Short mmCIF file of C-alpha atoms and ligand atoms in Angstrom, two decimals:
data_model
loop_
_atom_site.label_atom_id
_atom_site.label_comp_id
_atom_site.label_asym_id
_atom_site.label_seq_id
_atom_site.Cartn_x
_atom_site.Cartn_y
_atom_site.Cartn_z
CA MET A 1273 4.64 14.26 15.42
CA ASP A 1274 4.20 17.91 14.34
CA SER A 1275 2.29 20.49 16.37
CA GLY A 1276 -0.76 20.26 14.11
CA SER A 1277 -1.08 16.51 14.66
CA LYS A 1278 -0.71 16.95 18.41
CA LEU A 1279 -3.51 19.52 18.45
CA ARG A 1280 -5.69 17.21 16.32
CA LYS A 1281 -5.01 14.38 18.76
CA LEU A 1282 -5.94 16.62 21.70
CA ILE A 1283 -9.25 17.68 20.19
CA ALA A 1284 -10.08 14.15 19.03
CA SER A 1285 -9.59 12.92 22.60
CA TYR A 1286 -12.59 14.92 23.86
CA GLY A 1287 -14.45 12.81 26.44
CA ASP A 1288 -11.59 10.33 26.98
CA LYS A 1289 -9.66 11.47 30.08
CA GLU A 1290 -6.66 9.14 29.62
CA GLU A 1291 -6.24 10.01 25.95
CA PHE A 1292 -6.64 13.73 26.70
CA LEU A 1293 -3.94 13.62 29.39
CA ARG A 1294 -1.55 11.83 27.03
CA ALA A 1295 -2.17 14.35 24.23
CA ALA A 1296 -1.81 17.31 26.62
CA GLU A 1297 1.43 15.89 28.03
CA GLU A 1298 2.85 15.58 24.49
CA ILE A 1299 2.11 19.25 23.85
CA ILE A 1300 3.71 20.26 27.14
CA GLU A 1301 6.81 18.15 26.42
CA GLU A 1302 7.16 19.78 23.04
CA GLU A 1303 7.08 23.22 24.68
CA GLU A 1304 9.74 22.06 27.14
CA LEU A 1305 11.94 20.90 24.25
CA LYS A 1306 11.52 24.33 22.69
CA ARG A 1307 12.65 25.75 26.07
CA ASN A 1308 9.32 27.53 26.57
CA ASN A 1309 9.60 26.59 30.22
CA LEU A 1310 7.20 29.19 31.61
CA LEU A 1311 4.45 28.15 29.23
CA ALA A 1312 5.11 24.45 29.90
CA ARG A 1313 4.93 24.97 33.68
CA ASP A 1314 1.74 26.98 33.34
CA LEU A 1315 0.11 24.31 31.18
CA ARG A 1316 1.12 21.56 33.59
CA ASN A 1317 -0.24 23.57 36.54
CA MET A 1318 -3.52 24.05 34.71
CA LEU A 1319 -3.74 20.37 33.91
CA TYR A 1320 -2.96 19.02 37.36
CA ARG A 1321 -4.17 21.73 39.71
CA PRO A 1322 -6.56 20.18 42.20
CA ASN A 1323 -9.60 22.08 41.01
CA SER A 1324 -9.15 20.99 37.41
CA SER A 1325 -11.94 18.59 36.44
CA ILE A 1326 -9.19 16.17 35.35
CA ASN A 1327 -8.38 15.75 39.00
CA SER A 1328 -11.51 14.43 40.61
CA PHE A 1329 -11.34 14.54 44.41
CA LYS A 1330 -12.62 10.98 44.51
CA SER A 1331 -9.29 9.75 43.16
CA LEU A 1332 -7.36 11.59 45.89
CA LYS A 1333 -6.23 9.59 48.89
CA ILE A 1334 -7.58 11.45 51.92
CA PRO A 1335 -5.31 10.98 54.97
CA VAL A 1336 -6.86 9.24 57.98
CA ASP A 1337 -6.16 9.11 61.69
CA ASN A 1338 -4.19 5.92 62.50
CA GLU A 1339 -6.06 5.26 65.70
CA ARG A 1340 -9.70 5.70 64.63
CA ARG A 1341 -9.27 5.56 60.83
CA LEU A 1342 -11.34 8.73 60.54
CA PRO A 1343 -10.61 11.13 57.66
CA LEU A 1344 -8.50 14.06 58.82
CA LEU A 1345 -9.96 16.44 56.29
CA GLU A 1346 -12.80 17.06 53.89
CA ILE A 1347 -12.54 18.65 50.44
CA LYS A 1348 -15.27 20.86 49.03
CA LYS A 1349 -15.68 23.24 46.10
CA PHE A 1350 -17.58 26.51 46.45
CA LYS A 1351 -19.02 28.82 43.83
CA LYS A 1352 -19.48 31.72 46.27
CA ASP A 1353 -18.42 35.29 45.54
CA TRP A 1354 -18.57 38.83 46.98
CA THR A 1355 -22.37 38.96 46.61
CA ASP A 1356 -22.64 36.31 49.35
CA LEU A 1357 -20.66 38.31 51.88
CA VAL A 1358 -21.57 41.46 53.84
CA VAL A 1359 -18.48 42.88 55.56
CA THR A 1360 -16.93 46.25 56.40
CA THR A 1361 -14.83 48.05 53.78
CA LYS A 1362 -11.78 47.37 55.93
CA ILE A 1363 -12.30 43.59 55.77
CA ARG A 1364 -13.18 43.72 52.08
CA ASN A 1365 -9.93 45.62 51.35
CA SER A 1366 -7.86 43.10 53.33
CA LEU A 1367 -9.48 40.20 51.47
CA GLU A 1368 -9.02 41.85 48.08
CA SER A 1369 -5.36 42.39 48.77
CA ILE A 1370 -4.95 38.72 49.79
CA ILE A 1371 -6.62 37.65 46.54
CA GLU A 1372 -4.53 40.02 44.41
CA GLU A 1373 -1.24 38.95 46.01
CA ASN A 1374 -2.05 35.28 45.46
CA ASN A 1375 -3.19 35.85 41.88
CA LYS A 1376 0.02 37.75 41.13
CA ARG A 1377 2.42 35.49 43.04
CA GLU A 1378 4.70 35.15 39.99
CA ILE A 1379 5.28 38.91 39.87
CA LEU A 1380 6.03 39.01 43.62
CA SER A 1381 8.41 36.07 43.35
CA VAL A 1382 10.57 37.97 40.83
CA TYR A 1383 11.35 40.31 43.76
CA GLY A 1384 11.82 37.44 46.19
CA LEU A 1385 8.47 38.15 47.88
CA LYS A 1386 5.59 35.84 48.82
CA PRO A 1387 1.84 36.54 48.92
CA LYS A 1388 -0.07 36.51 52.20
CA GLN A 1389 -0.76 32.83 52.80
CA THR A 1390 -1.41 32.35 56.52
CA LEU A 1391 -4.48 34.01 57.98
CA LEU A 1392 -6.16 34.06 61.38
CA PHE A 1393 -9.91 34.73 61.40
CA PHE A 1394 -11.45 35.48 64.76
CA GLY A 1395 -14.68 36.85 66.19
CA PRO A 1396 -18.07 35.81 67.60
CA PRO A 1397 -20.07 32.89 66.13
CA GLY A 1398 -22.09 33.43 62.97
CA CYS A 1399 -20.19 36.50 61.71
CA GLY A 1400 -18.67 35.07 58.54
CA LYS A 1401 -15.37 33.30 59.28
CA THR A 1402 -16.30 30.05 57.53
CA LEU A 1403 -18.32 31.88 54.86
CA THR A 1404 -15.33 34.09 54.01
CA ALA A 1405 -13.09 31.05 53.57
CA GLN A 1406 -15.72 29.68 51.16
CA VAL A 1407 -15.88 32.99 49.28
CA LEU A 1408 -12.06 33.04 48.95
CA SER A 1409 -12.25 29.46 47.69
CA GLY A 1410 -14.89 30.47 45.10
CA ILE A 1411 -13.10 33.61 43.91
CA LEU A 1412 -9.60 32.14 43.72
CA GLY A 1413 -10.85 28.80 42.38
CA TYR A 1414 -8.93 26.87 45.06
CA PRO A 1415 -10.95 23.99 46.55
CA MET A 1416 -11.45 24.17 50.31
CA VAL A 1417 -9.81 21.62 52.59
CA TYR A 1418 -11.81 21.67 55.81
CA ILE A 1419 -10.04 20.45 58.95
CA ARG A 1420 -11.46 20.38 62.45
CA PHE A 1421 -8.52 20.96 64.69
CA ASP A 1422 -9.89 18.86 67.53
CA GLY A 1423 -10.21 15.93 65.12
CA VAL A 1424 -6.51 16.12 64.40
CA ILE A 1425 -5.53 16.18 68.04
CA SER A 1426 -5.30 12.56 69.01
CA SER A 1427 -5.71 11.13 72.47
CA TYR A 1428 -2.61 9.03 71.81
CA LEU A 1429 0.60 10.85 72.59
CA GLY A 1430 2.61 11.44 69.48
CA GLU A 1431 -0.25 10.70 67.05
CA THR A 1432 -1.10 14.38 66.71
CA ALA A 1433 2.22 15.34 65.15
CA GLY A 1434 1.78 12.44 62.72
CA ASN A 1435 -1.70 13.66 61.82
CA LEU A 1436 -0.44 17.16 61.17
CA ARG A 1437 2.42 15.80 59.05
CA LYS A 1438 -0.07 13.81 56.96
CA ILE A 1439 -2.15 16.94 56.37
CA PHE A 1440 0.82 19.06 55.37
CA ASP A 1441 2.10 16.28 53.07
CA PHE A 1442 -1.32 16.12 51.46
CA ILE A 1443 -1.50 19.87 50.75
CA ARG A 1444 2.08 20.19 49.53
CA ASP A 1445 1.03 19.99 45.89
CA GLY A 1446 -1.67 22.13 44.39
CA ARG A 1447 -3.47 25.23 45.52
CA TRP A 1448 -6.03 24.91 48.29
CA ILE A 1449 -7.80 26.97 50.91
CA ILE A 1450 -6.86 25.04 54.05
CA PHE A 1451 -9.35 25.85 56.79
CA PHE A 1452 -8.40 24.84 60.35
CA ASP A 1453 -11.64 25.36 62.27
CA GLU A 1454 -11.94 25.48 66.09
CA PHE A 1455 -8.30 26.44 66.25
CA ASP A 1456 -8.73 27.58 69.88
CA VAL A 1457 -8.50 23.97 71.03
CA ILE A 1458 -4.77 24.70 71.24
CA GLY A 1459 -5.38 27.47 73.75
CA LYS A 1460 -8.09 25.68 75.69
CA GLN A 1461 -5.97 22.72 76.60
CA ARG A 1462 -2.87 24.78 77.28
CA ASP A 1463 -4.14 25.59 80.77
CA ASP A 1464 -4.69 21.94 81.60
CA PRO A 1465 -1.69 20.72 83.65
CA PHE A 1466 -1.95 17.19 82.21
CA GLU A 1467 -2.03 18.39 78.63
CA HIS A 1468 0.57 21.11 78.98
CA GLY A 1469 3.67 19.33 77.65
CA GLU A 1470 1.94 17.59 74.77
CA MET A 1471 0.02 20.70 73.75
CA LYS A 1472 3.16 22.80 73.70
CA ARG A 1473 4.74 20.26 71.38
CA VAL A 1474 1.67 20.28 69.14
CA VAL A 1475 1.68 24.08 68.93
CA ASN A 1476 5.39 24.20 68.12
CA ASN A 1477 5.01 21.45 65.60
CA PHE A 1478 2.10 23.17 63.93
CA LEU A 1479 3.89 26.52 63.80
CA GLN A 1480 6.97 24.91 62.30
CA MET A 1481 4.86 23.25 59.64
CA ILE A 1482 3.15 26.56 58.86
CA ASP A 1483 6.52 28.34 58.67
CA ASN A 1484 8.13 25.68 56.51
CA HIS A 1485 5.27 24.87 54.20
CA SER A 1486 6.18 25.69 50.65
CA SER A 1487 2.84 25.05 48.98
CA GLU A 1488 0.90 27.68 47.09
CA SER A 1489 -2.14 27.21 49.33
CA ILE A 1490 -3.72 29.66 51.75
CA ILE A 1491 -3.90 28.46 55.35
CA ILE A 1492 -6.72 29.94 57.44
CA CYS A 1493 -7.13 29.26 61.17
CA ALA A 1494 -10.48 30.24 62.71
CA THR A 1495 -11.55 30.72 66.29
CA ASN A 1496 -14.17 32.51 68.34
CA HIS A 1497 -12.11 32.21 71.53
CA GLN A 1498 -9.19 34.38 70.53
CA HIS A 1499 -8.39 35.22 74.16
CA LEU A 1500 -7.25 31.63 74.58
CA LEU A 1501 -4.59 31.97 71.93
CA ASP A 1502 -1.05 32.87 72.79
CA PRO A 1503 0.21 36.26 71.48
CA ALA A 1504 3.25 34.35 70.18
CA LEU A 1505 0.88 32.45 67.93
CA TRP A 1506 -0.68 35.61 66.52
CA ARG A 1507 2.64 36.92 65.29
CA ARG A 1508 3.05 33.97 62.96
CA PHE A 1509 0.13 34.93 60.72
CA ASP A 1510 0.49 37.12 57.61
CA ASP A 1511 -2.89 38.72 58.32
CA ILE A 1512 -5.36 38.67 61.20
CA ILE A 1513 -8.99 39.57 60.56
CA LEU A 1514 -11.70 40.24 63.14
CA PHE A 1515 -15.21 39.29 62.01
CA ASP A 1516 -17.34 41.28 64.41
CA ILE A 1517 -21.06 41.84 64.97
CA PRO A 1518 -22.26 43.95 61.99
CA ASN A 1519 -22.76 47.73 62.18
CA LYS A 1520 -26.10 49.33 61.28
CA GLU A 1521 -25.26 49.86 57.60
CA ASN A 1522 -24.38 46.19 57.22
CA ARG A 1523 -27.40 45.04 59.24
CA ILE A 1524 -29.59 46.87 56.70
CA LYS A 1525 -27.70 45.20 53.83
CA LEU A 1526 -28.15 41.80 55.48
CA ILE A 1527 -31.90 42.27 56.01
CA LYS A 1528 -32.37 43.40 52.40
CA ARG A 1529 -30.22 40.54 51.14
CA ASN A 1530 -32.17 37.94 53.09
CA LEU A 1531 -35.54 39.31 51.94
CA ARG A 1532 -34.51 39.90 48.32
CA SER A 1533 -36.44 36.96 46.91
CA VAL A 1534 -39.80 37.68 48.58
CA ARG A 1535 -42.52 40.34 48.33
CA THR A 1536 -42.75 42.71 51.31
CA THR A 1537 -45.03 45.54 52.40
CA SER A 1538 -43.26 48.86 52.93
CA MET A 1539 -40.34 48.28 55.33
CA ASP A 1540 -38.57 50.65 57.69
CA TYR A 1541 -35.13 49.09 57.34
CA HIS A 1542 -33.55 51.59 59.74
CA LEU A 1543 -35.97 50.64 62.49
CA LEU A 1544 -35.52 46.92 61.81
CA ALA A 1545 -31.73 47.34 61.88
CA ASP A 1546 -32.01 49.22 65.19
CA ASN A 1547 -34.09 46.40 66.63
CA MET A 1548 -31.46 43.89 65.46
CA LYS A 1549 -28.54 45.71 67.10
CA GLY A 1550 -26.01 43.25 68.54
CA MET A 1551 -27.16 40.34 66.38
CA SER A 1552 -24.84 38.33 64.17
CA PRO A 1553 -25.45 37.95 60.41
CA ALA A 1554 -26.42 34.33 61.12
CA ASP A 1555 -29.08 35.53 63.64
CA ILE A 1556 -30.41 38.11 61.18
CA GLU A 1557 -30.59 35.44 58.50
CA MET A 1558 -32.50 33.16 60.87
CA VAL A 1559 -35.08 35.90 61.66
CA CYS A 1560 -35.68 36.59 57.96
CA LEU A 1561 -35.82 32.91 56.95
CA ASN A 1562 -38.28 32.12 59.74
CA ALA A 1563 -40.50 35.01 58.62
CA ILE A 1564 -40.34 33.72 55.03
CA LYS A 1565 -41.21 30.17 56.12
CA ARG A 1566 -44.12 31.34 58.27
CA ASN A 1567 -45.35 33.40 55.35
CA ILE A 1568 -45.29 30.44 52.96
CA LEU A 1569 -47.00 28.13 55.44
CA ASP A 1570 -49.69 30.73 56.19
CA ASN A 1571 -50.11 31.31 52.46
CA LYS A 1572 -49.96 35.09 52.93
CA GLY A 1573 -48.13 36.40 49.85
CA THR A 1574 -46.36 39.45 51.36
CA ILE A 1575 -44.17 39.85 54.44
CA SER A 1576 -44.82 42.79 56.78
CA MET A 1577 -42.78 44.55 59.46
CA ASP A 1578 -44.95 42.77 62.03
CA ASP A 1579 -44.01 39.36 60.61
CA ILE A 1580 -40.32 40.20 60.96
CA ASN A 1581 -40.73 41.67 64.45
CA LYS A 1582 -42.55 38.54 65.65
CA GLN A 1583 -39.66 36.32 64.52
CA LEU A 1584 -37.21 38.84 65.92
CA SER A 1585 -38.62 38.54 69.41
CA ASN A 1586 -38.48 34.72 69.15
CA GLN A 1587 -34.85 34.89 68.06
CA LYS A 1588 -33.98 37.27 70.92
CA LYS A 1589 -35.48 34.82 73.41
CA ARG A 1590 -33.41 32.03 71.87
CA ILE A 1591 -30.21 34.11 72.10
CA THR A 1592 -30.84 34.98 75.78
CA TYR A 1593 -31.56 31.33 76.53
CA GLN A 1594 -28.30 30.26 74.84
CA LYS A 1595 -26.29 32.90 76.69
CA ASN A 1596 -27.71 31.85 80.06
CA TYR A 1597 -27.11 28.21 79.27
CA ILE A 1598 -23.46 28.87 78.37
CA LYS A 1599 -23.04 30.89 81.61
CA LEU A 1600 -24.52 28.01 83.61
CA LYS A 1601 -22.16 25.53 81.92
CA ASP A 1602 -19.09 27.71 82.61
N1 ATP B 3003 -20.67 38.52 56.95
C1 ATP B 3003 -21.69 37.79 56.50
N2 ATP B 3003 -22.34 38.13 55.37
C2 ATP B 3003 -23.39 37.41 54.92
N3 ATP B 3003 -23.87 36.32 55.55
C3 ATP B 3003 -23.26 35.93 56.67
C4 ATP B 3003 -22.14 36.63 57.20
N4 ATP B 3003 -21.73 36.01 58.32
C5 ATP B 3003 -22.54 34.96 58.50
N5 ATP B 3003 -23.46 34.91 57.52
C6 ATP B 3003 -24.52 33.88 57.41
O1 ATP B 3003 -24.46 33.07 58.57
C7 ATP B 3003 -24.02 31.73 58.25
C8 ATP B 3003 -23.03 31.24 59.30
O2 ATP B 3003 -21.84 32.02 59.24
P1 ATP B 3003 -20.38 31.39 59.40
O3 ATP B 3003 -20.49 29.91 59.37
O4 ATP B 3003 -19.48 32.03 58.40
O5 ATP B 3003 -20.03 31.88 60.86
P2 ATP B 3003 -18.68 31.68 61.66
O6 ATP B 3003 -18.12 33.04 61.91
O7 ATP B 3003 -17.82 30.70 60.95
O8 ATP B 3003 -19.24 31.08 63.04
P3 ATP B 3003 -18.62 29.98 64.06
O9 ATP B 3003 -17.64 30.73 64.90
O10 ATP B 3003 -19.81 29.52 64.83
O11 ATP B 3003 -17.99 28.90 63.24
C9 ATP B 3003 -23.41 31.86 56.85
O12 ATP B 3003 -23.49 30.64 56.14
C10 ATP B 3003 -24.23 32.95 56.23
O13 ATP B 3003 -25.45 32.43 55.74
MG1 MG B 3004 -17.31 28.71 61.35
#
């Protein structure tokens, strides 16, 4: 069949997935015969990459835990971008360089170099670790594979290594953002004398899998208990990013961002940001959303400084209560 017929066949197959795949494969094979190997590889990657609509996640076989038959991971797509994220210039620069390196991996590979692929995100709750993974997923177009680390760690000795192997086998092909949440579980159990031996094996196993993985995915481990993690662990990551409580400039951006869709009376953003010192972006979001909700339910039309301050004092009480509760538990 000549090239023209193959193109006709491809276009005629619109709407029929099987027929489209066959026609696309014929075009790729022709390019391979012509020794246009780079083009052929690129086309095949486009066709079979996990976020191509050809590859619906539903047809993927999600690995499960042998013991409880629970899925070990969850796959999600995100359309988020920079506009969703308020971070310092330093963090933004680090993230942009990670994106650039991964987008230009072919150029780096010519020089025998690899892009940054293993990242550790740490910092207090609600400061953007999970959100940033979603933004990276949206910008790079890699679907996010969400894994709760404590779900992988099995109560049965030896199962954990098997679970990790299943995950790494699953991600071997394709490009994903692999997000290991609650990664500190490794550190937490390390101090437990009964867990010590097993945990050490799990950590070593995990590190070996990270070191040896040859996929084109980005692996992100997240924790808000970084003090529990071994310094030896930290060295294994290509980049480590602290997501801290926002500074004043970013608190102002967050307040404005959260109130952007509603009408307000004149606002003193500096004063509001001062009153919100020490709060996480998630707390600031909660204050603004509660003020918006109250406003809708009271049928008021515009939001005032007073409305925000009222919700702010409620949120502060909640934060103090949570802190005291955690102290009591510890
Ligand atoms: N840097 C940020 N910029 C904009 N919004 C943010 C930011 N950080 C957090 N938020 C808001 O707070 C929500 C919760 O944040 P996120 O889940 O990313 O926190 P986290 O750091 O992963 O916390 P945890 O340690 O509890 O898992 C986000 O979905 C977003 O709405
Ligand atoms: Mg999180």
